[in-house]
Short mmCIF file of C-alpha atoms and ligand atoms in Angstrom, two decimals:
data_model
loop_
_atom_site.label_atom_id
_atom_site.label_comp_id
_atom_site.label_asym_id
_atom_site.label_seq_id
_atom_site.Cartn_x
_atom_site.Cartn_y
_atom_site.Cartn_z
CA MET W 19 -243.95 -143.44 21.63
CA PRO W 20 -246.17 -142.35 18.67
CA ILE W 21 -245.59 -144.37 15.50
CA GLU W 22 -244.57 -141.38 13.38
CA MET W 23 -241.81 -140.49 15.89
CA ARG W 24 -240.59 -144.06 16.01
CA SER W 25 -240.34 -144.35 12.26
CA LYS W 26 -238.40 -141.09 12.15
CA LYS W 27 -235.90 -142.57 14.59
CA ILE W 28 -235.69 -145.82 12.61
CA ASN W 29 -234.55 -143.81 9.60
CA SER W 30 -231.72 -142.19 11.50
CA LEU W 31 -229.75 -145.37 12.32
CA LYS W 32 -227.30 -146.28 9.58
CA VAL W 33 -226.19 -149.89 9.50
CA ILE W 34 -222.72 -150.38 8.03
CA THR W 35 -221.12 -153.76 7.42
CA SER W 36 -218.18 -152.77 5.21
CA LEU W 37 -214.91 -151.96 7.02
CA LYS W 38 -213.83 -149.59 4.27
CA GLU W 39 -217.11 -147.72 4.26
CA MET W 40 -217.13 -147.36 8.06
CA GLN W 41 -213.59 -146.04 8.07
CA LYS W 42 -214.35 -143.63 5.21
CA ILE W 43 -217.38 -142.28 7.10
CA CYS W 44 -215.31 -141.80 10.24
CA LEU W 45 -212.42 -140.12 8.41
CA ASN W 46 -214.97 -137.79 6.87
CA LEU W 47 -216.69 -137.12 10.20
CA ARG W 48 -213.35 -136.16 11.72
CA LYS W 49 -212.62 -133.79 8.84
CA THR W 50 -215.98 -132.13 8.40
CA ASP W 51 -217.96 -132.50 11.62
CA SER W 52 -217.00 -130.62 14.76
CA LYS W 53 -218.75 -133.30 16.86
CA LYS W 54 -216.55 -135.91 18.54
CA ILE W 55 -217.00 -139.65 17.88
CA SER W 56 -218.16 -141.98 20.67
CA LEU W 57 -217.69 -145.71 20.24
CA ILE W 58 -219.49 -148.47 22.13
CA PRO W 59 -218.03 -151.84 21.10
CA THR W 60 -220.31 -154.81 21.87
CA MET W 61 -220.91 -158.41 20.90
CA GLY W 62 -224.65 -157.82 20.63
CA ALA W 63 -227.42 -159.39 22.74
CA LEU W 64 -227.82 -155.86 24.03
CA HIS W 65 -229.12 -155.31 27.55
CA ASP W 66 -229.51 -152.36 29.90
CA GLY W 67 -225.78 -152.46 30.67
CA HIS W 68 -225.03 -151.64 27.02
CA LEU W 69 -227.84 -149.09 26.94
CA GLY W 70 -226.26 -147.44 30.00
CA LEU W 71 -223.03 -147.02 28.00
CA ILE W 72 -224.99 -145.48 25.12
CA LYS W 73 -226.81 -143.11 27.50
CA LYS W 74 -223.48 -142.02 28.96
CA ALA W 75 -222.08 -141.48 25.44
CA LYS W 76 -225.11 -139.38 24.51
CA LYS W 77 -224.20 -136.89 27.23
CA LYS W 78 -221.09 -136.08 25.18
CA LYS W 79 -223.32 -134.78 22.34
CA SER W 80 -221.14 -136.75 19.94
CA THR W 81 -221.74 -139.00 16.94
CA ILE W 82 -222.52 -142.44 18.38
CA ILE W 83 -221.23 -145.63 16.81
CA VAL W 84 -222.19 -148.99 18.31
CA THR W 85 -220.45 -152.07 16.99
CA ILE W 86 -221.82 -155.59 17.11
CA PHE W 87 -219.24 -158.24 16.39
CA VAL W 88 -219.09 -161.62 18.09
CA ASN W 89 -215.33 -161.94 18.07
CA PRO W 90 -214.31 -165.60 17.60
CA LYS W 91 -210.73 -164.90 18.72
CA GLN W 92 -211.77 -164.17 22.31
CA PHE W 93 -213.62 -167.46 22.82
CA ASN W 94 -211.27 -170.05 24.21
CA ASP W 95 -214.19 -172.51 24.25
CA LYS W 96 -215.65 -172.93 20.76
CA LYS W 97 -218.94 -174.31 22.20
CA ASP W 98 -219.34 -171.04 24.08
CA LEU W 99 -218.97 -169.15 20.80
CA VAL W 100 -221.67 -171.23 19.12
CA LYS W 101 -224.02 -170.73 22.07
CA TYR W 102 -223.36 -167.01 22.47
CA PRO W 103 -226.80 -165.32 22.27
CA LYS W 104 -227.56 -163.60 18.98
CA THR W 105 -230.53 -161.21 19.01
CA PHE W 106 -229.78 -158.94 16.05
CA VAL W 107 -233.37 -157.89 15.27
CA GLN W 108 -234.08 -156.89 18.88
CA ASP W 109 -230.67 -155.18 19.07
CA LEU W 110 -231.50 -153.08 16.00
CA ASP W 111 -234.77 -152.04 17.57
CA LYS W 112 -233.02 -150.97 20.79
CA LEU W 113 -230.40 -148.95 18.90
CA GLU W 114 -233.08 -147.24 16.81
CA ARG W 115 -234.99 -146.29 19.94
CA MET W 116 -231.81 -144.92 21.51
CA ASP W 117 -231.23 -142.75 18.45
CA VAL W 118 -227.79 -144.20 17.76
CA ASP W 119 -226.17 -142.78 14.61
CA TYR W 120 -224.31 -145.82 13.27
CA LEU W 121 -224.34 -149.54 13.86
CA PHE W 122 -221.16 -151.16 12.60
CA ALA W 123 -221.76 -154.89 12.18
CA PRO W 124 -218.88 -156.35 10.17
CA ARG W 125 -218.64 -159.93 8.93
CA THR W 126 -216.09 -162.27 10.50
CA LYS W 127 -214.36 -162.95 7.19
CA ASP W 128 -213.84 -159.21 6.68
CA ILE W 129 -212.42 -158.64 10.16
CA TYR W 130 -210.24 -161.75 9.88
CA PRO W 131 -209.41 -162.38 6.21
CA ASP W 132 -207.52 -165.60 5.42
CA ASP W 133 -204.11 -163.89 5.58
CA PHE W 134 -204.72 -162.19 8.96
CA GLN W 135 -201.59 -162.49 11.13
CA THR W 136 -201.46 -159.80 13.83
CA LYS W 137 -202.07 -160.15 17.56
CA VAL W 138 -202.08 -157.39 20.19
CA VAL W 139 -200.83 -158.66 23.54
CA VAL W 140 -200.90 -156.75 26.82
CA LYS W 141 -198.30 -158.95 28.45
CA ASN W 142 -198.67 -158.97 32.23
CA LEU W 143 -202.20 -157.86 33.08
CA LYS W 144 -203.69 -160.73 31.10
CA ASN W 145 -201.95 -163.34 33.27
CA HIS W 146 -204.39 -162.95 36.16
CA LEU W 147 -208.00 -163.73 37.11
CA CYS W 148 -210.03 -164.60 33.97
CA GLY W 149 -206.86 -164.85 31.90
CA LEU W 150 -205.76 -167.92 33.88
CA SER W 151 -208.69 -170.04 32.74
CA ARG W 152 -209.42 -168.36 29.40
CA ASP W 153 -206.32 -168.93 27.35
CA GLY W 154 -205.93 -166.32 24.60
CA HIS W 155 -209.12 -164.49 25.61
CA PHE W 156 -207.58 -161.09 26.32
CA ASP W 157 -205.28 -161.26 23.27
CA GLY W 158 -208.47 -161.73 21.25
CA VAL W 159 -210.12 -158.78 22.98
CA THR W 160 -207.22 -156.35 22.59
CA SER W 161 -206.62 -157.37 18.97
CA VAL W 162 -210.22 -156.78 17.93
CA VAL W 163 -210.65 -153.62 20.01
CA LEU W 164 -207.57 -152.01 18.45
CA LYS W 165 -208.85 -153.01 15.03
CA ILE W 166 -212.26 -151.47 15.75
CA PHE W 167 -210.55 -148.33 17.10
CA ASN W 168 -208.60 -148.04 13.83
CA ILE W 169 -211.74 -148.40 11.75
CA THR W 170 -213.99 -146.06 13.73
CA LEU W 171 -211.38 -143.50 14.90
CA PRO W 172 -213.23 -142.58 18.11
CA ASP W 173 -212.48 -139.76 20.53
CA TYR W 174 -214.24 -141.65 23.33
CA ALA W 175 -214.69 -145.41 23.82
CA PHE W 176 -217.08 -146.76 26.44
CA PHE W 177 -216.68 -150.02 28.39
CA GLY W 178 -218.63 -151.53 31.28
CA GLU W 179 -217.06 -152.06 34.70
CA LYS W 180 -218.42 -155.59 35.00
CA ASP W 181 -215.54 -156.75 32.81
CA LEU W 182 -213.09 -155.00 35.11
CA GLN W 183 -209.98 -156.87 33.95
CA GLN W 184 -210.90 -156.15 30.33
CA LEU W 185 -211.28 -152.45 31.16
CA ILE W 186 -207.90 -152.34 32.93
CA ILE W 187 -206.21 -154.10 29.99
CA ILE W 188 -207.80 -151.80 27.39
CA ARG W 189 -206.72 -148.73 29.38
CA GLN W 190 -203.16 -150.12 29.45
CA MET W 191 -203.17 -150.83 25.70
CA THR W 192 -204.46 -147.31 25.00
CA LYS W 193 -201.71 -145.82 27.17
CA ASP W 194 -198.91 -148.07 25.87
CA LEU W 195 -199.77 -147.38 22.24
CA ASN W 196 -200.47 -143.64 22.73
CA LEU W 197 -203.92 -143.97 21.23
CA PRO W 198 -205.66 -140.57 21.19
CA ILE W 199 -208.79 -142.06 22.72
CA GLN W 200 -210.40 -141.43 26.10
CA ILE W 201 -211.55 -144.68 27.67
CA ILE W 202 -214.70 -144.08 29.69
CA SER W 203 -216.17 -146.69 32.01
CA HIS W 204 -219.69 -147.12 33.32
CA PRO W 205 -220.74 -148.80 36.58
CA ILE W 206 -222.28 -152.25 36.50
CA VAL W 207 -226.00 -152.22 35.70
CA ARG W 208 -227.91 -154.79 37.76
CA GLU W 209 -231.21 -156.62 37.62
CA LYS W 210 -233.68 -155.75 40.42
CA ASP W 211 -232.33 -158.67 42.46
CA GLY W 212 -228.74 -157.51 42.07
CA LEU W 213 -227.52 -159.91 39.37
CA ALA W 214 -225.05 -158.06 37.14
CA MET W 215 -226.49 -157.70 33.64
CA SER W 216 -224.77 -159.91 31.12
CA SER W 217 -225.64 -161.25 27.69
CA ARG W 218 -225.09 -164.71 29.16
CA ASN W 219 -227.86 -164.37 31.79
CA ILE W 220 -230.54 -165.44 29.31
CA ARG W 221 -228.86 -168.84 29.13
CA LEU W 222 -229.44 -169.53 32.85
CA SER W 223 -232.20 -172.04 33.63
CA LYS W 224 -235.02 -170.94 35.96
CA LYS W 225 -233.36 -172.63 38.92
CA GLU W 226 -229.91 -171.27 38.08
CA ARG W 227 -231.41 -167.79 37.75
CA THR W 228 -232.66 -167.98 41.36
CA ILE W 229 -229.18 -168.94 42.57
CA ALA W 230 -227.23 -166.32 40.54
CA PRO W 231 -228.21 -163.20 42.62
CA PHE W 232 -226.31 -164.69 45.58
CA ILE W 233 -223.09 -163.63 43.84
CA TYR W 234 -223.97 -159.96 44.37
CA ARG W 235 -225.54 -160.58 47.78
CA GLY W 236 -222.29 -162.24 48.85
CA LEU W 237 -220.26 -159.28 47.58
CA VAL W 238 -222.51 -156.84 49.46
CA GLU W 239 -222.22 -158.93 52.62
CA ALA W 240 -218.40 -159.01 52.30
CA LYS W 241 -218.32 -155.22 51.84
CA LYS W 242 -220.58 -154.73 54.86
CA GLU W 243 -218.34 -156.88 57.07
CA PHE W 244 -215.25 -155.05 55.82
CA LYS W 245 -216.81 -151.67 56.61
CA LYS W 246 -217.47 -152.89 60.18
CA ASN W 247 -213.86 -153.97 60.55
CA ASN W 248 -211.42 -152.73 57.94
CA ASN W 249 -208.52 -154.50 59.60
CA ARG W 250 -209.71 -157.71 58.01
CA SER W 251 -207.14 -159.37 55.77
CA ALA W 252 -207.86 -160.20 52.13
CA SER W 253 -207.80 -163.91 52.94
CA GLN W 254 -210.39 -163.51 55.72
CA VAL W 255 -212.72 -161.56 53.42
CA THR W 256 -212.41 -164.00 50.53
CA LYS W 257 -212.70 -167.05 52.83
CA ASP W 258 -215.98 -165.78 54.30
CA LEU W 259 -217.33 -164.94 50.87
CA ARG W 260 -216.46 -168.42 49.63
CA GLN W 261 -218.40 -169.91 52.60
CA TYR W 262 -221.38 -167.67 51.83
CA LEU W 263 -221.47 -168.77 48.19
CA LEU W 264 -221.10 -172.46 49.04
CA LYS W 265 -223.95 -172.16 51.56
CA ASN W 266 -226.10 -170.71 48.76
CA ASN W 267 -225.44 -173.47 46.23
CA ILE W 268 -222.71 -171.73 44.26
CA ASN W 269 -220.15 -174.52 44.29
CA LYS W 270 -218.04 -173.92 41.22
CA ILE W 271 -215.95 -170.95 42.26
CA GLU W 272 -213.16 -170.09 39.85
CA TYR W 273 -211.69 -167.24 41.86
CA ILE W 274 -212.46 -164.72 44.57
CA LYS W 275 -209.76 -162.08 44.93
CA ILE W 276 -209.24 -158.60 46.21
CA ILE W 277 -207.36 -156.47 43.74
CA ASP W 278 -205.83 -153.07 43.32
CA SER W 279 -207.38 -152.03 40.01
CA SER W 280 -204.42 -149.85 39.00
CA ASP W 281 -202.21 -152.87 38.33
CA ILE W 282 -204.11 -156.04 39.34
CA SER W 283 -201.97 -156.63 42.40
CA TYR W 284 -203.35 -158.42 45.46
CA PRO W 285 -203.09 -156.36 48.65
CA LYS W 286 -202.90 -158.52 51.78
CA ARG W 287 -204.43 -155.70 53.85
CA PRO W 288 -207.13 -154.25 51.59
CA SER W 289 -208.43 -150.69 51.67
CA LEU W 290 -211.69 -149.09 50.54
CA LYS W 291 -210.28 -148.35 47.08
CA ASN W 292 -209.79 -152.06 46.31
CA TYR W 293 -212.24 -154.33 44.48
CA ILE W 294 -213.48 -157.79 45.33
CA VAL W 295 -213.61 -159.66 42.02
CA ILE W 296 -215.26 -162.97 41.48
CA ALA W 297 -215.83 -165.61 38.79
CA VAL W 298 -218.12 -168.59 39.27
CA GLN W 299 -219.89 -171.11 37.16
CA ILE W 300 -223.60 -171.74 37.63
CA GLY W 301 -224.62 -174.79 35.61
CA SER W 302 -222.66 -174.31 32.42
CA ILE W 303 -222.71 -170.51 32.54
CA ARG W 304 -219.65 -168.62 33.68
CA LEU W 305 -220.51 -165.38 35.50
CA ILE W 306 -218.25 -162.59 36.76
CA ASP W 307 -218.93 -159.69 39.08
CA ASN W 308 -217.10 -157.20 41.28
CA LEU W 309 -217.66 -154.60 43.96
CA LYS W 310 -215.50 -151.79 45.34
CA LEU W 311 -214.82 -152.34 49.02
O1 PAF S 422 -217.03 -156.69 26.25
C1 PAF S 422 -217.31 -157.13 25.11
O2 PAF S 422 -218.47 -157.23 24.72
C2 PAF S 422 -216.18 -157.56 24.19
O3 PAF S 422 -215.16 -158.13 24.89
C3 PAF S 422 -215.68 -156.42 23.29
C4 PAF S 422 -215.06 -155.30 24.10
C5 PAF S 422 -216.82 -155.88 22.44
C6 PAF S 422 -214.60 -156.95 22.34
O4 PAF S 422 -215.08 -157.96 21.52
#
């Protein structure tokens, strides 16, 4: 891209840190601008998965707000919070190149002042899958997402399908609380070797990185076998997938389940609309993935 074009784009991204200012801008946009508002909430360390969400939002011809906030309340493990990748300068560059209108990057003490007391809990859906090992994680997610919704007042909010349980929970919260926001999801974006893109991938060692693509290969294999014989029970599918992962040096398997994504129930006799969902640990890095059967 020629330098003069790039610098023009750089000037168009407005970085806002103040909650009040962001909300004022959004209230004003809603009053004076006929364009809708699209929100892409992130924790930074932006990768092609996030950029896919932004590209999808751009199709709406709306004002685009990306947020970067590493939300301490959704980290059950404080060490994980400290190690969470922070690449703010590179993130800014990516957002400028994508011609994003606003980056909202609030400070922790402004999002959670000393007297902060409120928690948003989606009661049942959080008590499954990742919620079983990550105590308080989804309460942290829903609390911050609602807060960001209230500050940025979006018409559309975009979330990736890799965090499928998160997506299901946010849809439920939006419905339960009658939020006038359309939740739009985007399919998982993968590396060339199939590994689902995640901000955590950069923390994998070289060796771990060679093992990680077997998660997706295993999912594809399970789907292939199911297509050949769709009378297979959920326990047969998950048992075979477990064997496949163990054979390929993925030994720390937190869960492999087949779910109905409308309510996170576990059909014994799955159908093509169900998802295989998986969480494993490779070294010290926890990775999740899923595939529709
Ligand atoms: O998916 C994420 O990056 C986070 O959970 C989210 C939705 C930005 C809330 O902190």
